[in-house]
Short mmCIF file of C-alpha atoms in Angstrom, two decimals:
data_model
loop_
_atom_site.label_atom_id
_atom_site.label_comp_id
_atom_site.label_asym_id
_atom_site.label_seq_id
_atom_site.Cartn_x
_atom_site.Cartn_y
_atom_site.Cartn_z
CA MET A 145 128.66 88.17 92.18
CA VAL A 146 125.40 89.94 91.26
CA THR A 147 123.43 87.51 93.40
CA ASN A 148 125.68 88.09 96.40
CA LEU A 149 125.48 91.87 95.96
CA LEU A 150 121.68 91.81 95.81
CA ALA A 151 121.53 89.48 98.81
CA HIS A 152 123.75 91.87 100.78
CA LEU A 153 121.52 94.81 99.89
CA ALA A 154 118.44 92.86 100.92
CA LYS A 155 119.93 92.47 104.40
CA ASN A 156 120.93 96.15 104.76
CA PRO A 157 117.91 98.43 104.29
CA VAL A 158 119.72 101.48 105.72
CA LEU A 159 122.49 101.04 103.14
CA VAL A 160 119.83 100.77 100.42
CA LEU A 161 118.15 103.93 101.70
CA PHE A 162 121.22 106.14 101.45
CA LEU A 163 122.39 104.49 98.24
CA LEU A 164 119.07 105.35 96.62
CA VAL A 165 119.05 108.91 98.02
CA GLY A 166 122.58 109.68 96.79
CA THR A 167 122.44 107.89 93.43
CA GLY A 168 118.88 108.96 92.77
CA MET A 169 119.61 112.65 93.28
CA LEU A 170 122.73 112.30 91.13
CA VAL A 171 120.49 111.06 88.31
CA GLY A 172 117.78 113.55 89.22
CA HIS A 173 120.06 116.53 88.56
CA VAL A 174 120.75 115.42 84.98
CA LYS A 175 118.76 117.54 82.54
CA ALA A 176 117.37 116.42 79.20
CA ARG A 177 116.12 119.35 77.08
CA GLY A 178 115.99 121.48 80.18
CA VAL A 179 113.93 118.99 82.20
CA SER A 180 115.22 117.00 85.17
CA LEU A 181 113.41 114.52 87.43
CA GLY A 182 114.79 115.89 90.67
CA ALA A 183 113.72 113.89 93.73
CA ALA A 184 111.35 111.76 91.61
CA ALA A 185 114.46 109.97 90.32
CA VAL A 186 114.88 108.41 93.79
CA LEU A 187 111.43 106.83 93.44
CA PHE A 188 112.09 105.43 89.96
CA LEU A 189 115.55 104.15 90.91
CA GLY A 190 114.03 102.41 93.95
CA ILE A 191 111.45 100.73 91.71
CA ALA A 192 114.18 99.60 89.30
CA LEU A 193 116.49 98.27 92.03
CA ALA A 194 113.73 96.34 93.82
CA ALA A 195 112.40 94.90 90.55
CA TRP A 196 115.92 93.82 89.58
CA GLY A 197 116.38 92.11 92.94
CA ALA A 198 113.02 90.31 92.68
CA ALA A 199 114.12 88.86 89.35
CA TRP A 200 117.06 87.05 91.04
CA ASP A 201 116.77 84.17 93.48
CA VAL A 202 118.46 84.08 96.87
CA PRO A 203 121.29 81.49 96.74
CA ASP A 204 120.27 77.98 97.88
CA THR A 205 116.64 78.98 98.55
CA GLY A 206 115.02 79.61 95.18
CA ARG A 207 113.15 82.61 96.64
CA PRO A 208 113.26 86.09 95.04
CA THR A 209 115.67 88.64 96.51
CA PHE A 210 113.38 91.27 98.04
CA ILE A 211 115.24 94.55 98.43
CA THR A 212 112.95 96.68 100.55
CA ILE A 213 113.08 99.43 103.14
CA PRO A 214 110.89 98.89 106.23
CA PRO A 215 107.53 100.69 105.96
CA GLU A 216 108.11 102.42 109.31
CA ILE A 217 111.01 104.33 107.74
CA GLY A 218 108.74 105.44 104.90
CA THR A 219 106.08 106.54 107.39
CA PHE A 220 108.68 108.56 109.28
CA GLY A 221 109.91 110.25 106.10
CA LEU A 222 106.42 111.12 104.84
CA ALA A 223 105.26 112.42 108.25
CA LEU A 224 108.39 114.57 108.57
CA PHE A 225 107.87 115.92 105.05
CA THR A 226 104.20 116.81 105.50
CA PHE A 227 104.76 118.39 108.93
CA ALA A 228 107.52 120.63 107.57
CA ILE A 229 105.41 121.58 104.52
CA GLY A 230 102.53 122.41 106.87
CA VAL A 231 104.67 124.71 109.03
CA GLN A 232 105.98 126.45 105.88
CA SER A 233 102.52 126.97 104.42
CA GLY A 234 100.64 127.73 107.65
CA PRO A 235 101.08 131.54 107.68
CA ASN A 236 99.31 131.88 104.30
CA PHE A 237 97.20 128.70 104.12
CA PHE A 238 94.19 129.86 106.10
CA HIS A 239 93.92 133.01 104.02
CA VAL A 240 94.01 130.97 100.80
CA ILE A 241 91.57 128.30 102.02
CA ARG A 242 88.78 130.88 102.37
CA ASN A 243 88.55 130.95 98.59
CA ALA A 244 89.21 127.23 98.08
CA ALA A 245 85.62 125.90 98.17
CA GLY A 246 85.33 125.95 94.38
CA PRO A 247 88.58 124.05 93.67
CA LEU A 248 87.80 121.51 96.42
CA VAL A 249 84.31 120.77 95.02
CA ILE A 250 85.77 120.39 91.52
CA MET A 251 88.47 118.05 92.83
CA LEU A 252 85.96 115.83 94.64
CA THR A 253 83.74 115.67 91.56
CA ILE A 254 86.69 114.64 89.40
CA LEU A 255 87.78 111.91 91.83
CA VAL A 256 84.27 110.45 92.00
CA ALA A 257 83.98 110.58 88.20
CA ALA A 258 87.37 108.86 87.87
CA ALA A 259 86.20 106.09 90.21
CA GLY A 260 83.09 105.67 88.05
CA ALA A 261 85.29 105.46 84.95
CA ALA A 262 87.45 102.81 86.65
CA LEU A 263 84.37 100.74 87.40
CA GLY A 264 83.06 101.10 83.85
CA VAL A 265 86.34 100.23 82.13
CA GLY A 266 87.14 97.47 84.63
CA HIS A 267 83.77 95.76 84.26
CA ALA A 268 84.03 95.99 80.48
CA LEU A 269 87.39 94.21 80.67
CA GLY A 270 86.08 91.57 83.09
CA MET A 271 88.17 92.69 86.09
CA ASP A 272 87.35 91.71 89.66
CA PRO A 273 85.93 94.65 91.71
CA THR A 274 88.73 94.27 94.26
CA LEU A 275 91.30 94.48 91.47
CA ILE A 276 89.56 97.62 90.20
CA ALA A 277 89.73 99.16 93.67
CA GLY A 278 93.46 98.43 93.93
CA THR A 279 94.01 99.81 90.43
CA PHE A 280 92.22 103.02 91.39
CA ALA A 281 94.43 103.36 94.51
CA GLY A 282 97.56 102.89 92.39
CA ALA A 283 96.38 105.28 89.67
CA VAL A 284 95.95 108.02 92.29
CA THR A 285 99.12 106.82 94.14
CA ASN A 286 97.52 106.53 97.56
CA THR A 287 98.65 103.74 99.89
CA PRO A 288 96.00 104.34 102.61
CA ALA A 289 93.38 103.95 99.86
CA LEU A 290 94.94 100.59 98.96
CA ALA A 291 94.69 99.46 102.58
CA ALA A 292 91.05 100.61 102.72
CA ALA A 293 90.23 98.73 99.51
CA GLY A 294 91.85 95.51 100.75
CA ASN A 295 90.14 95.68 104.16
CA ALA A 296 86.76 96.37 102.58
CA ALA A 297 87.15 93.43 100.19
CA THR A 298 88.11 91.11 103.05
CA ALA A 299 85.15 92.31 105.11
CA ALA A 300 82.89 91.64 102.09
CA GLY A 301 83.91 87.98 102.07
CA ASN A 302 86.99 87.88 99.84
CA PRO A 303 89.85 86.47 101.94
CA GLU A 304 92.36 87.24 99.16
CA GLY A 305 91.16 90.84 98.87
CA ALA A 306 94.32 92.53 100.14
CA GLY A 307 96.58 90.55 97.80
CA ILE A 308 94.37 91.14 94.74
CA ALA A 309 94.15 94.87 95.43
CA THR A 310 97.95 95.07 95.83
CA VAL A 311 98.48 93.61 92.35
CA GLY A 312 96.32 96.34 90.80
CA TYR A 313 98.06 99.00 92.88
CA ALA A 314 101.58 97.92 91.87
CA VAL A 315 100.88 97.88 88.12
CA ALA A 316 98.98 101.19 88.05
CA TYR A 317 101.28 103.08 90.43
CA LEU A 318 104.12 103.85 88.00
CA TYR A 319 101.94 105.62 85.43
CA GLY A 320 100.13 107.29 88.33
CA VAL A 321 103.39 109.13 89.01
CA VAL A 322 104.65 109.56 85.44
CA GLY A 323 101.28 110.66 84.06
CA MET A 324 100.77 113.33 86.71
CA LEU A 325 104.34 114.56 86.22
CA PHE A 326 103.35 115.24 82.60
CA PHE A 327 100.35 117.34 83.62
CA CYS A 328 102.48 119.13 86.20
CA LEU A 329 104.92 120.03 83.42
CA LEU A 330 102.01 121.31 81.32
CA ALA A 331 100.89 123.54 84.19
CA LEU A 332 104.37 124.96 84.64
CA ARG A 333 104.61 125.84 80.96
CA TYR A 334 102.20 128.76 81.43
CA ARG A 335 103.46 129.94 84.83
CA ARG A 336 104.97 133.08 83.24
CA THR A 337 101.44 134.40 82.71
CA ASP A 338 100.34 133.80 86.32
CA HIS A 339 98.16 136.60 87.67
CA ASP A 340 98.85 135.64 91.29
CA THR A 341 102.59 136.30 91.08
CA PRO A 342 103.52 138.19 94.28
CA SER A 343 104.44 141.80 93.63
CA PRO A 344 108.11 142.37 94.52
CA VAL A 345 108.94 144.49 97.57
CA ILE A 346 110.70 147.76 96.66
CA ASN A 347 111.49 151.12 98.25
CA ARG A 348 111.30 154.62 96.77
CA THR A 349 111.83 158.16 97.99
CA ILE A 350 108.94 160.47 97.07
CA ARG A 351 108.79 164.25 96.77
CA VAL A 352 105.42 165.31 98.21
CA GLU A 353 103.44 167.73 96.02
CA ARG A 354 100.02 167.58 97.67
CA ARG A 355 98.83 170.76 99.36
CA ASP A 356 96.18 169.25 101.66
CA SER A 357 98.74 167.91 104.21
CA PRO A 358 97.31 164.36 104.56
CA ARG A 359 98.09 162.17 107.55
CA ILE A 360 100.08 159.03 106.88
CA GLU A 361 97.43 156.75 108.39
CA ASP A 362 94.82 158.25 106.02
CA ILE A 363 97.09 157.58 103.05
CA LEU A 364 97.59 153.95 104.10
CA GLU A 365 93.83 153.41 104.34
CA VAL A 366 93.24 154.20 100.66
CA ILE A 367 96.29 152.44 99.19
CA PRO A 368 95.60 148.74 98.52
CA GLY A 369 98.42 146.32 99.18
CA GLU A 370 101.23 146.29 101.72
CA LEU A 371 102.99 149.60 102.37
CA LYS A 372 105.04 151.29 105.12
CA PHE A 373 106.54 154.76 105.52
CA SER A 374 110.08 154.33 106.86
CA ARG A 375 111.70 157.82 106.67
CA LEU A 376 110.65 161.47 106.55
CA ARG A 377 112.60 164.67 105.89
CA ARG A 378 111.07 168.11 106.07
CA GLY A 379 112.45 170.11 103.16
CA GLU A 380 115.90 169.62 101.65
CA THR A 381 118.19 169.74 104.66
CA GLY A 382 116.16 168.86 107.72
CA PRO A 383 116.97 165.83 109.89
CA ILE A 384 115.68 162.45 108.76
CA THR A 385 113.10 161.09 111.17
CA ARG A 386 111.02 157.95 111.44
CA PRO A 387 107.40 158.90 110.64
CA THR A 388 104.42 157.75 112.72
CA PRO A 389 100.89 157.10 111.41
CA LYS A 390 99.70 160.38 113.01
CA ASP A 391 102.28 162.53 111.17
CA HIS A 392 101.18 164.82 108.36
CA VAL A 393 103.17 165.18 105.14
CA TYR A 394 103.50 168.60 103.54
CA ALA A 395 104.38 169.83 100.09
CA GLY A 396 108.15 169.70 99.62
CA ASP A 397 108.69 166.87 102.13
CA LEU A 398 110.69 163.79 101.20
CA VAL A 399 109.38 160.40 102.36
CA THR A 400 110.73 156.90 101.84
CA VAL A 401 108.15 154.14 101.41
CA VAL A 402 108.60 150.37 101.39
CA GLY A 403 105.98 148.05 99.94
CA THR A 404 104.83 145.93 97.07
CA LYS A 405 105.60 147.40 93.66
CA ASP A 406 101.95 148.11 92.88
CA ALA A 407 101.35 149.85 96.22
CA VAL A 408 104.53 151.95 95.94
CA ASN A 409 103.66 153.06 92.41
CA GLN A 410 100.17 154.07 93.51
CA VAL A 411 101.37 156.09 96.51
CA ILE A 412 103.86 157.89 94.24
CA ARG A 413 100.98 158.93 91.99
CA ASP A 414 98.90 159.92 95.01
CA LEU A 415 101.53 162.08 96.75
CA GLY A 416 103.74 163.55 94.05
CA HIS A 417 106.66 162.11 92.11
CA GLY A 418 109.63 159.83 92.60
CA SER A 419 112.69 161.73 93.80
CA SER A 420 116.33 161.33 92.80
CA HIS A 421 117.28 161.90 96.46
CA SER A 422 117.86 158.80 98.60
CA LEU A 423 117.12 159.15 102.29
CA ILE A 424 118.50 155.65 102.85
CA GLU A 425 122.05 156.75 102.05
CA ASP A 426 122.06 159.40 104.78
CA ARG A 427 122.65 157.40 107.98
CA LYS A 428 123.54 160.28 110.28
CA TYR A 429 120.21 160.25 112.11
CA LEU A 430 118.62 156.93 111.13
CA ASP A 431 120.40 153.69 110.37
CA PHE A 432 119.11 150.40 108.97
CA ARG A 433 120.28 146.85 109.37
CA ARG A 434 119.15 143.30 108.58
CA ILE A 435 118.99 141.33 111.84
CA THR A 436 118.36 137.60 112.25
CA VAL A 437 115.54 136.59 114.59
CA SER A 438 117.18 134.00 116.86
CA ASP A 439 115.75 134.80 120.32
CA PRO A 440 112.74 132.54 121.05
CA LYS A 441 110.99 135.33 122.97
CA VAL A 442 110.57 137.24 119.69
CA ALA A 443 109.56 134.30 117.48
CA GLY A 444 105.84 133.68 117.11
CA ARG A 445 104.93 137.31 117.83
CA THR A 446 103.52 139.75 115.30
CA VAL A 447 105.42 142.85 114.25
CA GLY A 448 102.76 144.95 115.98
CA GLU A 449 103.11 143.07 119.28
CA LEU A 450 106.82 143.91 119.48
CA ALA A 451 105.96 147.64 119.78
CA MET A 452 109.29 148.64 118.25
CA ASP A 453 108.05 152.22 117.90
CA ALA A 454 107.38 152.72 121.62
CA SER A 455 110.36 150.69 122.87
CA TYR A 456 113.13 151.78 120.51
CA GLY A 457 111.73 154.42 118.17
CA ALA A 458 112.26 151.88 115.39
CA THR A 459 110.38 150.48 112.41
CA ILE A 460 110.50 146.99 110.90
CA SER A 461 110.20 147.83 107.21
CA ARG A 462 110.80 144.37 105.68
CA VAL A 463 111.09 140.73 106.66
CA ARG A 464 113.05 138.26 104.56
CA ARG A 465 112.01 134.61 104.91
CA GLY A 466 114.04 132.23 102.80
CA ASP A 467 114.39 134.04 99.48
CA VAL A 468 111.15 136.03 99.82
CA ASP A 469 110.90 139.64 100.99
CA MET A 470 107.71 140.73 102.79
CA VAL A 471 106.56 144.10 104.04
CA GLY A 472 106.72 144.33 107.85
CA THR A 473 102.97 144.77 108.36
CA PRO A 474 101.68 144.82 111.97
CA ASP A 475 99.95 141.40 111.60
CA LEU A 476 102.97 139.56 110.18
CA VAL A 477 104.09 136.75 112.54
CA LEU A 478 107.87 136.49 112.89
CA GLN A 479 109.61 133.11 112.81
CA LEU A 480 113.01 131.96 113.99
CA GLY A 481 115.47 132.53 111.16
CA ASP A 482 113.62 135.53 109.69
CA ARG A 483 115.84 138.46 108.77
CA VAL A 484 114.17 141.72 109.70
CA ARG A 485 115.21 145.03 108.22
CA VAL A 486 115.01 147.57 111.02
CA VAL A 487 115.11 151.37 110.60
CA ALA A 488 116.06 153.02 113.90
CA PRO A 489 118.08 155.81 115.48
CA THR A 490 121.75 155.14 114.85
CA GLY A 491 122.63 155.03 118.55
CA ARG A 492 120.10 152.28 119.36
CA MET A 493 121.08 149.72 116.70
CA ALA A 494 123.28 147.65 119.03
CA GLU A 495 120.48 147.43 121.60
CA ILE A 496 117.94 146.37 118.96
CA THR A 497 120.35 143.76 117.57
CA ARG A 498 120.63 142.17 121.03
CA PHE A 499 116.83 142.17 121.34
CA PHE A 500 116.39 140.02 118.22
CA GLY A 501 119.42 137.83 118.94
CA ASP A 502 121.08 138.04 115.51
CA SER A 503 122.66 134.58 115.84
CA ALA A 504 123.10 131.90 113.20
CA ARG A 505 121.28 129.55 115.58
CA GLY A 506 118.05 131.18 114.42
CA LEU A 507 118.67 129.85 110.92
CA SER A 508 119.55 126.29 111.88
CA SER A 509 117.49 125.46 114.98
CA ILE A 510 114.89 122.77 114.29
CA ASN A 511 112.93 123.65 117.46
CA PRO A 512 112.87 119.97 118.56
CA VAL A 513 110.16 120.51 121.18
CA ALA A 514 107.66 121.85 118.63
CA MET A 515 108.71 119.31 116.01
CA GLY A 516 108.50 116.33 118.36
CA LEU A 517 105.22 117.24 120.04
CA GLY A 518 103.67 118.44 116.79
CA MET A 519 104.53 115.28 114.87
CA ALA A 520 103.41 113.08 117.76
CA LEU A 521 100.06 114.88 117.87
CA GLY A 522 99.73 114.61 114.10
CA ILE A 523 100.41 110.88 114.10
CA ILE A 524 97.84 110.36 116.88
CA ILE A 525 95.26 112.30 114.84
CA GLY A 526 96.21 110.37 111.71
CA GLU A 527 95.80 106.98 113.39
CA TRP A 528 92.47 107.85 114.99
CA GLU A 529 89.81 105.57 113.53
CA PHE A 530 86.55 107.10 112.30
CA LEU A 531 83.35 105.10 111.87
CA THR A 532 81.67 105.26 108.44
CA PRO A 533 77.93 104.79 107.70
CA THR A 534 78.73 101.29 106.40
CA GLY A 535 80.06 100.24 109.80
CA ALA A 536 83.67 100.14 108.61
CA THR A 537 86.35 102.39 110.07
CA PHE A 538 89.04 104.48 108.45
CA SER A 539 91.89 106.76 109.48
CA ILE A 540 93.34 109.66 107.54
CA GLY A 541 96.93 108.47 108.03
CA SER A 542 99.94 110.03 109.72
CA ALA A 543 100.79 112.16 106.67
CA ALA A 544 97.47 114.01 106.68
CA GLY A 545 97.51 114.27 110.48
CA THR A 546 101.00 115.81 110.64
CA LEU A 547 100.14 118.15 107.75
CA ILE A 548 97.11 119.48 109.61
CA VAL A 549 99.07 120.01 112.83
CA GLY A 550 101.92 121.62 110.88
CA LEU A 551 99.51 124.08 109.24
CA VAL A 552 98.08 125.07 112.63
CA PHE A 553 101.53 125.35 114.24
CA GLY A 554 102.82 127.47 111.37
CA LYS A 555 99.80 129.77 111.55
CA ILE A 556 99.67 130.48 115.30
CA GLY A 557 103.44 130.73 115.79
CA ARG A 558 103.27 130.65 119.58
CA ILE A 559 101.13 129.39 122.48
CA GLY A 560 102.09 131.43 125.52
CA SER A 561 105.84 130.99 125.85
CA PHE A 562 105.84 127.87 123.61
CA VAL A 563 107.04 128.66 120.06
CA THR A 564 105.24 126.39 117.58
CA ALA A 565 106.91 127.44 114.32
CA LEU A 566 110.25 126.28 112.90
CA PRO A 567 112.77 128.42 110.97
CA PHE A 568 112.14 128.47 107.22
CA THR A 569 115.60 127.08 106.51
CA ALA A 570 115.01 124.19 108.93
CA THR A 571 111.64 123.30 107.37
CA ALA A 572 113.25 123.35 103.92
CA VAL A 573 115.93 120.87 105.00
CA LEU A 574 113.53 118.64 106.96
CA SER A 575 110.97 118.51 104.15
CA GLU A 576 113.57 117.55 101.55
CA PHE A 577 115.13 114.88 103.76
CA GLY A 578 111.75 113.41 104.70
CA LEU A 579 110.68 113.40 101.06
CA LEU A 580 113.79 111.54 99.89
CA VAL A 581 113.40 108.92 102.64
CA PHE A 582 109.76 108.35 101.72
CA LEU A 583 110.42 108.10 97.97
CA ALA A 584 113.20 105.56 98.51
CA GLN A 585 110.90 103.37 100.62
CA ALA A 586 107.92 103.76 98.28
CA GLY A 587 110.07 102.87 95.27
CA THR A 588 111.41 99.64 96.77
CA LYS A 589 107.91 98.65 97.88
CA ALA A 590 106.40 99.12 94.42
CA GLY A 591 109.38 97.57 92.65
CA SER A 592 109.28 94.39 94.72
CA GLN A 593 105.66 93.80 93.66
CA ILE A 594 105.97 94.55 89.96
CA GLU A 595 107.26 91.18 88.73
CA SER A 596 104.51 89.18 90.43
CA ALA A 597 101.91 91.70 89.31
CA PHE A 598 102.95 91.40 85.66
CA ALA A 599 103.12 87.60 85.89
CA GLY A 600 99.30 87.30 85.66
CA ASP A 601 97.04 87.76 82.67
CA ASP A 602 95.38 90.93 83.96
CA TRP A 603 98.36 93.28 83.80
CA TRP A 604 97.32 94.95 80.54
CA LYS A 605 93.78 95.46 81.84
CA ILE A 606 95.19 97.09 84.97
CA LEU A 607 97.48 99.30 82.90
CA LEU A 608 94.61 100.43 80.67
CA THR A 609 92.27 101.12 83.59
CA GLY A 610 94.99 102.94 85.53
CA PHE A 611 95.85 104.99 82.45
CA VAL A 612 92.22 106.08 82.11
CA VAL A 613 91.96 107.07 85.80
CA THR A 614 95.25 109.00 86.03
CA THR A 615 94.75 110.75 82.69
CA MET A 616 91.17 111.65 83.54
CA VAL A 617 92.14 113.14 86.91
CA GLY A 618 95.17 115.03 85.57
CA LEU A 619 93.53 116.37 82.40
CA SER A 620 90.29 117.35 84.16
CA LEU A 621 92.17 119.21 86.88
CA TYR A 622 94.38 120.97 84.36
CA VAL A 623 91.41 122.14 82.24
CA THR A 624 89.09 123.17 85.08
CA MET A 625 91.67 124.86 87.28
CA ARG A 626 93.23 126.75 84.39
CA TRP A 627 90.16 127.87 82.45
CA VAL A 628 87.28 127.65 84.96
CA VAL A 629 88.96 128.69 88.22
CA GLY A 630 91.69 130.77 86.55
CA MET A 631 94.43 129.33 88.76
CA GLY A 632 98.02 130.17 87.90
CA GLY A 633 100.31 127.43 86.65
CA THR A 634 102.64 127.63 89.66
CA ARG A 635 99.92 126.97 92.21
CA LEU A 636 98.29 124.39 89.92
CA SER A 637 101.51 122.37 89.78
CA GLY A 638 101.40 122.05 93.58
CA LEU A 639 97.67 121.32 93.56
CA LEU A 640 98.21 118.42 91.13
CA GLY A 641 100.70 116.91 93.57
CA GLY A 642 98.26 117.42 96.46
CA VAL A 643 95.32 115.84 94.65
CA GLN A 644 97.55 112.91 93.67
CA THR A 645 98.85 112.85 97.29
CA GLN A 646 102.23 112.31 95.66
CA PRO A 647 105.29 114.10 97.11
CA ALA A 648 107.31 113.32 93.95
CA ILE A 649 105.04 115.70 92.00
CA LEU A 650 105.60 118.42 94.58
CA ALA A 651 109.35 117.85 94.48
CA PHE A 652 109.34 118.11 90.68
CA ALA A 653 107.38 121.38 90.81
CA ASN A 654 109.69 122.80 93.48
CA GLU A 655 112.70 121.86 91.39
CA ARG A 656 111.29 123.71 88.37
CA THR A 657 110.16 126.82 90.28
CA GLY A 658 112.96 127.26 92.79
CA SER A 659 110.61 126.24 95.64
CA ASP A 660 108.09 129.00 94.94
CA PRO A 661 105.82 129.17 98.05
CA ARG A 662 102.70 129.02 95.84
CA VAL A 663 103.59 125.40 94.98
CA ALA A 664 103.46 124.30 98.63
CA LEU A 665 100.27 126.32 99.16
CA GLY A 666 98.53 124.55 96.27
CA TYR A 667 99.67 121.18 97.63
CA ALA A 668 98.56 121.84 101.21
CA MET A 669 95.24 123.35 100.11
CA VAL A 670 93.88 120.03 98.81
CA TYR A 671 96.01 117.26 100.32
CA PRO A 672 93.97 116.44 103.48
CA VAL A 673 90.63 116.47 101.64
CA ALA A 674 92.04 114.43 98.75
CA MET A 675 93.45 111.87 101.20
CA VAL A 676 90.09 111.34 102.95
CA ALA A 677 88.15 111.28 99.67
CA LYS A 678 90.38 108.62 98.14
CA ILE A 679 90.12 106.41 101.22
CA PHE A 680 86.32 106.62 101.13
CA ILE A 681 86.14 105.92 97.38
CA ALA A 682 88.54 102.97 97.54
CA GLN A 683 86.62 101.54 100.50
CA ILE A 684 83.37 101.68 98.52
CA LEU A 685 84.99 100.10 95.45
CA GLY A 686 86.57 97.33 97.54
CA GLY A 687 83.25 96.63 99.26
CA LEU A 688 81.60 95.83 95.92
CA ALA A 689 83.41 92.49 95.82
#
């Protein structure tokens, strides 16, 4: 019965895919001492199922039962995942990357040092250079690096290079995931002390005490952080109006400000004191409403470009994207699915609502034109072959290509009338689905190779070498990023997944942090560079054969 069941699964990869996704996430939600595996459970269950199948022979053939999911499905899942992560991270990525030179140099140094350690330990244990290259690729969980190592070994005159490298990859891969999950957990243990935690967005009404009658635009120039003035009342009983940057504020005025907590507290100290009056509650003259951005003509434009002041006498005070509130600064690019909080004259609210659309379609639309063309462009970039000084060629892979395109699409938001961004809710769903598909395929691939890999005499040498590489990379990153760079634990958890080019690490960090955007930023910041670096290193190691 078991043999027939395994044989049936081997013939139905789509059934295996959804069985692993459903069962894996069921296991992944189980917590032990407050810790759960999340999506990583799909990977480990795939490894276990494929290894179990390989241990049984197909009836009447004597061949192992290989339960695998076609690699094209895994490529689709990973490309979908990285594209969605890129679109999510794009609006903030290019601001963060300006200060990323230090972490990137440290990461490259650590990867090169880890490759040197692999060579040293491997030679000491009498391992073949091609086996060392495959072990390095598995320890850093990078399949394109494995392909580069095998091709380089074959080009160097070893016809069995690809097979030898695969053995090292399969044995080292499991600890490559588990070991980095441990360091990710370490990073998340100190996330409560992060100094880069975004200041929450709040609003306060202020009683002005200053006698010099400053202009609002002059106040905004000296207050660091994000801040907007949304309401103004002259005296106790005057009408509530929407202030402009040119307006002056006088002693006795009441103003409502919206901004980050630090900025609001500073403007309170600068102008006067917090008032017990609430201008928000008086909706006779000005009303406010949260409106969903669902009209494509609005998406991809900045708050300033909409000219809400001139067109409607309105102000966008906040924008809610996912579970994060942001101040409606003039340079903030709106996306489909954003919920904008608009302060406007009561009689114009219906007109403004129609302008933004305010339809649930804005939350669920996947913008198939942008997704299809963006992913196609990313895959083309990823498959493009680059010539190295050694005469060999390499490509960065579809995952890195779609990530790069996703980052650009998310940043620019629009090209003419073409909206390049996707709603936050859509990217969240697409990234999770793509991740689960990839992990299921990666698990069955690794699991089907484990038995043959452990059948040889070199398995313990591979395990030891892989342990050294993974531990060295994880520990070095943890120490340098925490105490040298001063990176917060939340962003570091994502960076560890990016350096390891391992979506399971990212999924684990997202599970623990409630999908904090700093996790995805850390991941995207290093992923493309880490991908290219690992391919180069593995190619050099494989060429030593």
